[in-house]
Short mmCIF file of C-alpha atoms and ligand atoms in Angstrom, two decimals:
data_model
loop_
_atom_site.label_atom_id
_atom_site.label_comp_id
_atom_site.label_asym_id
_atom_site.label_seq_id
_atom_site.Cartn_x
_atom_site.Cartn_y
_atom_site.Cartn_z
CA UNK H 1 -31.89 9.16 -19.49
CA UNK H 2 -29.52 6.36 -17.96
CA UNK H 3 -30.11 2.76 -19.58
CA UNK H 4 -29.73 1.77 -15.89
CA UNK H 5 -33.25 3.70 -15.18
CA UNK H 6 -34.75 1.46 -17.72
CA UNK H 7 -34.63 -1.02 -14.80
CA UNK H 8 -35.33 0.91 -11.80
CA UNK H 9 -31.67 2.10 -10.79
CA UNK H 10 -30.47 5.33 -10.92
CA UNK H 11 -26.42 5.70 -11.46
CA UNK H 12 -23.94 6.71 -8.77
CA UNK H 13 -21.22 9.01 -9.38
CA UNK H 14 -17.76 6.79 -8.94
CA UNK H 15 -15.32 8.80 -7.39
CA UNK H 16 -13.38 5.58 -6.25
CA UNK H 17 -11.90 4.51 -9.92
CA UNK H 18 -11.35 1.38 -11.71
CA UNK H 19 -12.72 -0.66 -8.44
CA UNK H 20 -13.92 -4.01 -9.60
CA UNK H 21 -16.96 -3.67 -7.25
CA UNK H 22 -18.41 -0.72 -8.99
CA UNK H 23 -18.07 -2.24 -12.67
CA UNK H 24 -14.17 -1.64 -13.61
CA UNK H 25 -12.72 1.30 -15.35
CA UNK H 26 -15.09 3.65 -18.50
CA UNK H 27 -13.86 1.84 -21.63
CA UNK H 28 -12.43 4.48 -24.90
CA UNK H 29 -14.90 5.18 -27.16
CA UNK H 30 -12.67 3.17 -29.80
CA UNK H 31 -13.02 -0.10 -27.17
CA UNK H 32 -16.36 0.39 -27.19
CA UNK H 33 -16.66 0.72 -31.17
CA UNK H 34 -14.64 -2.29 -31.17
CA UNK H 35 -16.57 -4.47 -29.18
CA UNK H 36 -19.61 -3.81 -31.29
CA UNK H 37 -17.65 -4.01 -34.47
CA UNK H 38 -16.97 -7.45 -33.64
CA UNK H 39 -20.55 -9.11 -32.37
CA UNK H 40 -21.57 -8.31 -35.98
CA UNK H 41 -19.01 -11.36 -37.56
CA UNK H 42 -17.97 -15.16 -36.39
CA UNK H 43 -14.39 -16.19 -36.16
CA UNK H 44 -13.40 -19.39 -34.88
CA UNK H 45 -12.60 -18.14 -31.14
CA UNK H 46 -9.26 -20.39 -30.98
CA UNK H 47 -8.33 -18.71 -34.69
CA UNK H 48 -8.90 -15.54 -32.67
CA UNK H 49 -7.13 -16.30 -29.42
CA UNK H 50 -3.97 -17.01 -31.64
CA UNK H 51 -4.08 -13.58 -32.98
CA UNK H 52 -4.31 -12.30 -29.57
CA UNK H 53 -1.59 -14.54 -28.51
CA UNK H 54 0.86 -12.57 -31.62
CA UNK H 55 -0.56 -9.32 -30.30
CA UNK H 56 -0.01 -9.91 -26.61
CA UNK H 57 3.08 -11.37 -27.51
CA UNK H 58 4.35 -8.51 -28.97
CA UNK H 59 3.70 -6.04 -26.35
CA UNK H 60 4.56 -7.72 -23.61
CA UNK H 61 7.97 -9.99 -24.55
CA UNK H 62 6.46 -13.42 -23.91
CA UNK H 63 6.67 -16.19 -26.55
CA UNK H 64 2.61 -16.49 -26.32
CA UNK H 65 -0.77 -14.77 -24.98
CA UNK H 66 -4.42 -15.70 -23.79
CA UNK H 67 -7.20 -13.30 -23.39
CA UNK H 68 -9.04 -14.63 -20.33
CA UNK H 69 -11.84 -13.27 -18.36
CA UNK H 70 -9.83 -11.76 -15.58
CA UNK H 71 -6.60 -11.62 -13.85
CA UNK H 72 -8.19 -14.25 -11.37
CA UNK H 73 -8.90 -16.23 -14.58
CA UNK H 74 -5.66 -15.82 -15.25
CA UNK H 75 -4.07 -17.83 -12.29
CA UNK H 76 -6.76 -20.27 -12.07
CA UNK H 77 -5.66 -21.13 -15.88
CA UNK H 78 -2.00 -20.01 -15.45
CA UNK H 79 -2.06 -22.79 -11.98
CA UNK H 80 -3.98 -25.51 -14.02
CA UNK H 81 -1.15 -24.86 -16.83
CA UNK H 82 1.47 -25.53 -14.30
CA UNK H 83 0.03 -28.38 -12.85
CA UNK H 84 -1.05 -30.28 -16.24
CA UNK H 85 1.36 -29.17 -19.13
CA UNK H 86 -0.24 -30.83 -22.16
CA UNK H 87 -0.95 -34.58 -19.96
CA UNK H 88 -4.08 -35.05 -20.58
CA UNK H 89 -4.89 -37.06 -18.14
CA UNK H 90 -3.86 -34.82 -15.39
CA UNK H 91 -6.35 -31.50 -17.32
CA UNK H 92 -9.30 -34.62 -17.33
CA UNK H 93 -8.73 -35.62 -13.56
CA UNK H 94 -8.47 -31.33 -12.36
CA UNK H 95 -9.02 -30.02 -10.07
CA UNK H 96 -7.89 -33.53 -8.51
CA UNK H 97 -4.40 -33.65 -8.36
CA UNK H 98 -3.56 -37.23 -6.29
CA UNK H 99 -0.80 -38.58 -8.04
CA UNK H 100 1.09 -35.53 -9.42
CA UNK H 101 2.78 -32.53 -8.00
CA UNK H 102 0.16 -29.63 -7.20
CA UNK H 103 1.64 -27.51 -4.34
CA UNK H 104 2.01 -23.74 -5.55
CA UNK H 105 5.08 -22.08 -2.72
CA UNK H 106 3.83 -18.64 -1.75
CA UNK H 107 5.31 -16.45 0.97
CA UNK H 108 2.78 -15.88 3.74
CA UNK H 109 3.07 -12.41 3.16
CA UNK H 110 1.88 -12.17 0.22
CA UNK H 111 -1.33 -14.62 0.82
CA UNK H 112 -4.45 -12.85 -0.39
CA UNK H 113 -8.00 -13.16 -1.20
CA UNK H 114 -7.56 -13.55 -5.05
CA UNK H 115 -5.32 -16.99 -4.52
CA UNK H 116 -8.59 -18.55 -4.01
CA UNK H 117 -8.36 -18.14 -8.21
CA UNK H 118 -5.24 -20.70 -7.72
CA UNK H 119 -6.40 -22.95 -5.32
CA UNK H 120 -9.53 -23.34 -7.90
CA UNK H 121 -7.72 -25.31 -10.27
CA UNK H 122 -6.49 -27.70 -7.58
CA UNK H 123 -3.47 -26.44 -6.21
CA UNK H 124 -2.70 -26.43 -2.56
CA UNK H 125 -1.07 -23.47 -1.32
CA UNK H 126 2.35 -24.15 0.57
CA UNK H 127 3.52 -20.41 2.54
CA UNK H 128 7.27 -19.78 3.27
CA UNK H 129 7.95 -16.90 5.25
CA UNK H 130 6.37 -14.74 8.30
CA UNK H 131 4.79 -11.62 8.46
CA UNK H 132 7.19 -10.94 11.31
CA UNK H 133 7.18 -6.38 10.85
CA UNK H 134 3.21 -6.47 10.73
CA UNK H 135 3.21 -9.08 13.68
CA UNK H 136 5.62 -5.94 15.03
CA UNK H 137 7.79 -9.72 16.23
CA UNK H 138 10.59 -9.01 13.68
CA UNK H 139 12.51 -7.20 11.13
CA UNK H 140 12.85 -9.01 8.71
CA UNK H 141 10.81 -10.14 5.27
CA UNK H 142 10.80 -13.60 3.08
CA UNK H 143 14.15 -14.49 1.85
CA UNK H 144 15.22 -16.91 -0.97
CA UNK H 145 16.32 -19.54 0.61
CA UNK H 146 13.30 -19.96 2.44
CA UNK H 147 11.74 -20.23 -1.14
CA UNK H 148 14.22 -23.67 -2.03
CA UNK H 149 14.01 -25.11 1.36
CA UNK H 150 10.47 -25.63 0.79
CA UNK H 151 10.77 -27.20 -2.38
CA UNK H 152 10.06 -31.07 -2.83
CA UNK H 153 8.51 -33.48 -4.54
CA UNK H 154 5.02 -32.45 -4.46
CA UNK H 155 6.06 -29.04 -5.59
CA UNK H 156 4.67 -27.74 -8.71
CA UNK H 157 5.73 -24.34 -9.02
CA UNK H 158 5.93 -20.43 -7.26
CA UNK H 159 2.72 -17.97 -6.79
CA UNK H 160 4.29 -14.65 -6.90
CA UNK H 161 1.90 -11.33 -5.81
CA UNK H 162 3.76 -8.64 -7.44
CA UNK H 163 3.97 -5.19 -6.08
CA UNK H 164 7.47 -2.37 -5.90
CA UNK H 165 7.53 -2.94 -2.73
CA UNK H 166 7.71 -6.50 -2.68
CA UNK H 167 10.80 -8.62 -1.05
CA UNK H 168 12.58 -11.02 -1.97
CA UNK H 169 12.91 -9.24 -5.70
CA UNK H 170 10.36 -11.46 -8.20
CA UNK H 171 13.71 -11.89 -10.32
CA UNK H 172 15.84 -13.71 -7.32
CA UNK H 173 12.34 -15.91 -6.65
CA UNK H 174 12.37 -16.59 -10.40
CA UNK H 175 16.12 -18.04 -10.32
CA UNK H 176 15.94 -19.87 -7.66
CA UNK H 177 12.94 -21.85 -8.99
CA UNK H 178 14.49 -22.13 -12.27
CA UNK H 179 17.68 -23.87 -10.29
CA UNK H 180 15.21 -26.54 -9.04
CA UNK H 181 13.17 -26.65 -12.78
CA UNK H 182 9.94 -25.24 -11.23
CA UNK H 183 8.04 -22.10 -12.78
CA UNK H 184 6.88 -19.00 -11.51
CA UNK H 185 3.18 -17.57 -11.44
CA UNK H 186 3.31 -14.06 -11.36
CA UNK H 187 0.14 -12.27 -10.26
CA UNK H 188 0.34 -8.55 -11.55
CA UNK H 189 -3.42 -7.36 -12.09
CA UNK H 190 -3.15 -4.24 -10.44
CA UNK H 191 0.49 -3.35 -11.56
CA UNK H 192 -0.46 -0.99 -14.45
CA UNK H 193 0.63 1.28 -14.44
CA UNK H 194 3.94 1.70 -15.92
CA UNK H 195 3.37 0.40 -18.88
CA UNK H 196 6.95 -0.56 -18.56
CA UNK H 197 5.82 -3.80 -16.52
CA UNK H 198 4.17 -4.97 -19.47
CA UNK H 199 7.60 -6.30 -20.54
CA UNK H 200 9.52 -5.67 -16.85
CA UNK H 201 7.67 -9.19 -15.28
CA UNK H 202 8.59 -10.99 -18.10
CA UNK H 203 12.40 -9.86 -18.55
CA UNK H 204 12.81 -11.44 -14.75
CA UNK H 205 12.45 -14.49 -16.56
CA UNK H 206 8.85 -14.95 -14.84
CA UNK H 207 7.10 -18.19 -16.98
CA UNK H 208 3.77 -16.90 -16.59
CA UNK H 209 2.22 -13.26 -15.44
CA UNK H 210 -0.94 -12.15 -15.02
CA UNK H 211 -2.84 -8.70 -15.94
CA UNK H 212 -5.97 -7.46 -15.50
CA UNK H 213 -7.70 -6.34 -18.52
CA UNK H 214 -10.34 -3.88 -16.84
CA UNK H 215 -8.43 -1.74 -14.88
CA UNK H 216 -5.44 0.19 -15.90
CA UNK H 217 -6.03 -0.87 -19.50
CA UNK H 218 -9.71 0.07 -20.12
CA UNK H 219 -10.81 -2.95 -21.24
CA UNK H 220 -14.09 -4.75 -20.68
CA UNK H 221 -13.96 -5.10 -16.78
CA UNK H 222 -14.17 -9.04 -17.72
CA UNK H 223 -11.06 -9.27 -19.54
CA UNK H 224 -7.20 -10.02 -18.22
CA UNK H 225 -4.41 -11.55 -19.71
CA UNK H 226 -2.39 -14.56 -19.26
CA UNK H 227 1.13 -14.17 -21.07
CA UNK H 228 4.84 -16.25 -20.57
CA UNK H 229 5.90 -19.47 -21.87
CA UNK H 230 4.26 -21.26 -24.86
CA UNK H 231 3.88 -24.38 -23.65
CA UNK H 232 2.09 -23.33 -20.35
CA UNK H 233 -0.06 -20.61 -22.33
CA UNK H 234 -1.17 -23.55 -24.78
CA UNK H 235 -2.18 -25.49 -21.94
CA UNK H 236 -4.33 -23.00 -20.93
CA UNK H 237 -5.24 -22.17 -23.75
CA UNK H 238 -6.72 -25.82 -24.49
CA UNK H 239 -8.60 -26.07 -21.06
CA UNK H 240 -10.52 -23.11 -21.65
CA UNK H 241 -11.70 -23.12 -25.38
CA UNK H 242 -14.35 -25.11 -26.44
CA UNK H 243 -13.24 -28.22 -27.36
CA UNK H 244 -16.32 -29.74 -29.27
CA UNK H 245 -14.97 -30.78 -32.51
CA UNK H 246 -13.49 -33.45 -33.93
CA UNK H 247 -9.84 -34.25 -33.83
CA UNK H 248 -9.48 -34.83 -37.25
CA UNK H 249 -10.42 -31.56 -37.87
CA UNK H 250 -8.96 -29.51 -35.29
CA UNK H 251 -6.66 -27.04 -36.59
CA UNK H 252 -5.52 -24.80 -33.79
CA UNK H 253 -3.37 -21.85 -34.07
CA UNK H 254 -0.04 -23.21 -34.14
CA UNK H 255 1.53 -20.64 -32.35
CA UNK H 256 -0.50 -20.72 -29.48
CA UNK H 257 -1.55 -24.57 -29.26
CA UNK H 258 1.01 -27.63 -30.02
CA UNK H 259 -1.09 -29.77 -31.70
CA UNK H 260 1.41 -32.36 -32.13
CA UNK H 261 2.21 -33.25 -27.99
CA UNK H 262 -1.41 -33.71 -27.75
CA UNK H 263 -2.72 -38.04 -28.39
CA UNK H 264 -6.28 -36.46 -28.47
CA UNK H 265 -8.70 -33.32 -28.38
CA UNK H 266 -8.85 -32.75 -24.61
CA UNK H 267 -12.79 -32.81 -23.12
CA UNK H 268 -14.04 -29.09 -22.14
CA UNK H 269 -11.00 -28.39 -19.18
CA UNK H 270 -11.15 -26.98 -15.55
CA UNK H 271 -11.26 -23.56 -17.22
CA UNK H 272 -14.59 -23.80 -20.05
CA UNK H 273 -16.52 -21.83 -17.22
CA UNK H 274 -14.00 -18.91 -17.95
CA UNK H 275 -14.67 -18.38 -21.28
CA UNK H 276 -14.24 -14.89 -22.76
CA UNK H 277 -16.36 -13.50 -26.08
CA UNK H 278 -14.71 -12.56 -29.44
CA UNK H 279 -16.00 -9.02 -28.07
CA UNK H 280 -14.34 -9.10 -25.14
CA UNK H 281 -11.15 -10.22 -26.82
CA UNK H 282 -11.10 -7.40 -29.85
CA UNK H 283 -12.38 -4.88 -27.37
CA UNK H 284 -9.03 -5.93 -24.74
CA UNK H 285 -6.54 -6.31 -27.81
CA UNK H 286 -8.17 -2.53 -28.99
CA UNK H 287 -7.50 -1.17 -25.46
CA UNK H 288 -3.88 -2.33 -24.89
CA UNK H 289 -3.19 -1.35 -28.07
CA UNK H 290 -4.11 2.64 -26.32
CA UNK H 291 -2.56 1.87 -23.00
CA UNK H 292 0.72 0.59 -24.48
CA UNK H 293 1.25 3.71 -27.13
CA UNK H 294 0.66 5.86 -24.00
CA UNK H 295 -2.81 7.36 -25.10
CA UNK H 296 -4.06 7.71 -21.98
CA UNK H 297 -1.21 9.90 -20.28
CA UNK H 298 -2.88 12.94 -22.49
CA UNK H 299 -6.06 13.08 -20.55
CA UNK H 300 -3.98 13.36 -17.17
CA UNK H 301 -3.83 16.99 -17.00
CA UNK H 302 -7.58 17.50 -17.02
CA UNK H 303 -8.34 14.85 -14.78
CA UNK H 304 -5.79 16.65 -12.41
CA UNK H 305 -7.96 20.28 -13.09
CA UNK H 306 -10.96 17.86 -12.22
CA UNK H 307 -9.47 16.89 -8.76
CA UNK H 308 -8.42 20.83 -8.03
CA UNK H 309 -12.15 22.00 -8.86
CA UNK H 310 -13.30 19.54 -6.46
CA UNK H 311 -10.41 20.74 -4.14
CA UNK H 312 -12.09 24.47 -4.37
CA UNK H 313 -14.91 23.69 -3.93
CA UNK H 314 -14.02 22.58 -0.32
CA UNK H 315 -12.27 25.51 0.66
CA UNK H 316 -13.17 26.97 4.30
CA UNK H 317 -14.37 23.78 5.04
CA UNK H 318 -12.84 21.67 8.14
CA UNK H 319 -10.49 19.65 5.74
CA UNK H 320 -7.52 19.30 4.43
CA UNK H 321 -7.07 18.61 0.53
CA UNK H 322 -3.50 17.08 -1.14
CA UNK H 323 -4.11 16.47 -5.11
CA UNK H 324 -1.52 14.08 -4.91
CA UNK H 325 0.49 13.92 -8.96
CA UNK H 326 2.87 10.83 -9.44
CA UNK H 327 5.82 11.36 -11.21
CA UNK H 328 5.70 8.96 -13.49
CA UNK H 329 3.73 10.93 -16.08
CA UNK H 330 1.01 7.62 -16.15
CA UNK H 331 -0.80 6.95 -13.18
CA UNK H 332 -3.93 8.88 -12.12
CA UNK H 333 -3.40 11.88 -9.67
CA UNK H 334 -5.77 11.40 -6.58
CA UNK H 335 -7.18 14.10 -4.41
CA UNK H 336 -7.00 13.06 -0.56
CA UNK H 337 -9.32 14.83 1.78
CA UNK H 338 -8.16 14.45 5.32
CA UNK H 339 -10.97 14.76 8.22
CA UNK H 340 -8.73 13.93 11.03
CA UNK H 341 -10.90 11.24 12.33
CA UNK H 342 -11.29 7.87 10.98
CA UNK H 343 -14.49 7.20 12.41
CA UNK H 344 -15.64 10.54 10.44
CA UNK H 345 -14.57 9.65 7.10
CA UNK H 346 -16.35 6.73 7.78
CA UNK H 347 -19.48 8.15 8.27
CA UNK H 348 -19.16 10.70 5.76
CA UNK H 349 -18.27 7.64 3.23
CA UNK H 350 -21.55 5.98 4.22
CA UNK H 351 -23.46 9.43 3.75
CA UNK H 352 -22.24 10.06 0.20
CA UNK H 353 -23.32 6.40 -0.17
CA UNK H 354 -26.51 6.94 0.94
CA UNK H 355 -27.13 10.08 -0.58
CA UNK H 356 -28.89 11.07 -4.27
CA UNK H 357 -27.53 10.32 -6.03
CA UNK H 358 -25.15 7.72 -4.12
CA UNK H 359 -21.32 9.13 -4.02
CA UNK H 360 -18.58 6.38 -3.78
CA UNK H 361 -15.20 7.70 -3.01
CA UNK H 362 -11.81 5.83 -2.69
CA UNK H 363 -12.03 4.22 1.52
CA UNK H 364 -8.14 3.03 1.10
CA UNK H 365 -7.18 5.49 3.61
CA UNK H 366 -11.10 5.67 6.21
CA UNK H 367 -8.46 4.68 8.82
CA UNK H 368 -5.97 7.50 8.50
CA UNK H 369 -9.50 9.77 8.68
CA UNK H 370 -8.94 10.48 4.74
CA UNK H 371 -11.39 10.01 1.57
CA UNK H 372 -9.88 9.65 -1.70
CA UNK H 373 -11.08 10.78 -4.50
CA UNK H 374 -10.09 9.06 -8.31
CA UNK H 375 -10.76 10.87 -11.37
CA UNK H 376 -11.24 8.20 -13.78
CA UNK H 377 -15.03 8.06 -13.70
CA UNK H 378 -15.31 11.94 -13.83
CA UNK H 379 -16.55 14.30 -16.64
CA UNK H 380 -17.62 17.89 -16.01
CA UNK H 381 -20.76 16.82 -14.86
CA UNK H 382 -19.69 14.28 -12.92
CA UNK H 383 -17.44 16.60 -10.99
CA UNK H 384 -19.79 19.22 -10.14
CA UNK H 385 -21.97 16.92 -8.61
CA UNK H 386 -19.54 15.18 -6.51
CA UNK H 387 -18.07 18.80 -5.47
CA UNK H 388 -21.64 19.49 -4.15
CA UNK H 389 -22.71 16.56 -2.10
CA UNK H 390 -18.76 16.70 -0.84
CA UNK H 391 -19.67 20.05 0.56
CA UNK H 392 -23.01 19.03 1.97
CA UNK H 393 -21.69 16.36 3.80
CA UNK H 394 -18.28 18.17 4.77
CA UNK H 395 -20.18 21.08 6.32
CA UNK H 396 -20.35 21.60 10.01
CA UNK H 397 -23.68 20.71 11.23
C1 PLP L 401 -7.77 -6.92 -9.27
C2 PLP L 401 -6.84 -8.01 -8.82
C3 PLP L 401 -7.04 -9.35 -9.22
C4 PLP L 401 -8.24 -9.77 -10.03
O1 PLP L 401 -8.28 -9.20 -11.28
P1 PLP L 401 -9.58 -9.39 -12.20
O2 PLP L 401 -9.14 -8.91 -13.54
O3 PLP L 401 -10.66 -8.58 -11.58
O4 PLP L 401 -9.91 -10.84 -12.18
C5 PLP L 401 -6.13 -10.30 -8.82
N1 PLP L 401 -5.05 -9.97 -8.07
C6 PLP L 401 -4.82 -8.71 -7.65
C7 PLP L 401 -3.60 -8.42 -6.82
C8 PLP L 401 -5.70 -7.68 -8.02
O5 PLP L 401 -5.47 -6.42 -7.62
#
């Protein structure tokens, strides 16, 4: 019995992964335990977020940490940081910014849907670059100097989407905004793994980067991290606790918040309406604490024997099946199931959807004709179900 029946909804089987639209990634058992653990006591939550801020601190490189409610948390507090440092008249007046410099540079290539998380806290998006290969007008990405020519006085600092493939490098971006005194925002929510870019962002000399907490990591799908420079982190920090209390007695972690460049205890900031739980912040230190020692990698080789049951299971069917294994000994193998047609895998996508119970697979590739299929989400059970309405829809009819 599912809890979800309790209220009239019957669980799909997600074959897609750690897809923010179907709830995140399964958290450990030990997450889990932790989470629990932890609604049973009170801490103060900025006492708390200075513990995270040692623990994130050590497993990433950066001088501080903040548990926040997302990656997209993350920037909107990361961008508010930027634009306020600890003035605070500047965190009163966000997400109002007339006066003081509030344009983040971003290269038009790397616009996306989740800088609507940076614009939130008031900054205005200013793009360098074209997107001259996919405009099929050019051959030739964002450079650096592109970056500095659009630097002036209304510039606040650099958005950065990070991805392996990205150009200019994020550590030529970084030093040419340091040369003009302006900090980088990196976002990285979807770059774990390797676990090696828990400290790689940072070593660029990045000031602030950005992870999500409920993919890769396992945390509760609510949770991301904020990590870089002190100062900026503090800032943060202070416009998204509670500040209710009396300045008098205020005692904030002092490695997290400087207590002494503040005049006053800030009002409730731009980012009270991200808030995160002392669950949600013991559960996300308890699952890094996994990712980082590499826990997860063990489970990859039956998660793989998952993905080539399903691939059976298929056989003599019109399709062509590719468990696909990274190298790097971390990230999830992925089964691909090519149809030929786009406009099929489409329809077989929507059928599995559909279906009892409803199937969602990866639709990354729907217009090379191909389904994907992510292990994460899959136990035995799981797997056997998904191999069967696979073959009922995959069948000739
Ligand atoms: C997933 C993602 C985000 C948002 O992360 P949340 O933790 O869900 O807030 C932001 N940016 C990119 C590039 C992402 O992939």
């Amino acid at each position: 019995m599912s809890i979800f029946e309790d209220w009239g909804l019957e669980p799909i089987i997600n074959a897609a992964g750690a897809v923010t639209r179907l709830g995140g990634a399964p958290m450990p058992d030990a997450v889990l335990e932790a989470f629990c653990a932890a609604a049973h006591e009170t801490v103060p939550l900025d006492t708390l977020q200075g513990v995270a801020s040692r623990v994130l601190a050590e497993a990433t490189g950066a001088e501080a940490g903040l548990v926040t409610s997302g990656a997209a948390a993350a920037l909107t507090l990361g961008t508010a940081a930027i634009l306020t440092g600890y003035d605070l008249g500047r965190m009163e007046r966000l997400p109002h910014c007339d006066g003081f410099p509030h344009e983040m540079i971003v290269a038009r290539e790397q616009r996306n849907g989740y800088d609507h998380a940076v614009r939130a806290a008031g900054a205005r998006l200013v793009e360098v670059g074209f997107n001259e290969i996919v405009a099929g007008a050019g051959v030739r990405r964002t450079e650096v100097w592109e970056y500095e020519a659009a630097f002036g006085p209304l510039t606040a600092g650099v958005l950065y989407v990070h991805d392996p493939e990205r150009a200019p490098p994020l550590a030529e971006v970084v030093a040419q905004a340091h040369r003009s005194r302006l900090p980088v925002l990196v976002d990285a929510a979807g770059e774990l793994p390797p676990r090696a870019n828990l400290r790689a962002l940072l070593a660029t000399g990045a000031d602030l980067v950005a992870f999500s907490g409920g993919k890769a990591i396992r945390g509760p799908q609510a949770t991301g991290i904020l990590c870089g420079r002190r100062d900026l982190v503090g800032a943060a920090a202070v416009q998204m606790l509670d500040m209710d209390d009396h300045f008098e007695l205020w005692e904030p972690p002092a490695d997290l918040i400087d207590r002494g460049r503040l005049a006053g205890i800030p009002r409730h900031g731009i980012g009270r309406a991200l808030k995160v739980s002392k669950e949600q912040i013991v559960a996300l230190l308890t699952a890094l604490k996994l990712f980082a020692s590499g826990a997860y990698d063990a489970e990859l080789p039956v998660r793989r024997r998952r993905l080539e049951q399903v691939a059976a299971a298929l056989d003599g069917l019109p399709v062509r099946c590719l468990v696909r294994v990274p190298a790097d000994g971390e990230s999830l193998p992925l089964l691909e199931i090519a149809l030929g047609e786009p406009a099929a895998a489409m329809d077989v996508c929507r059928r599995l959807r559909r279906g009892r119970p409803s199937v969602q697979v990866g639709h990354g590739l729907l217009h090379e004709g191909k389904l994907v299929v992510n292990p994460l989400h899959l136990t035995e059970e799981r797997t056997a179900i998904l191999a069967r309405r696979l073959r009922e829809e995959l069948a000739p009819r």
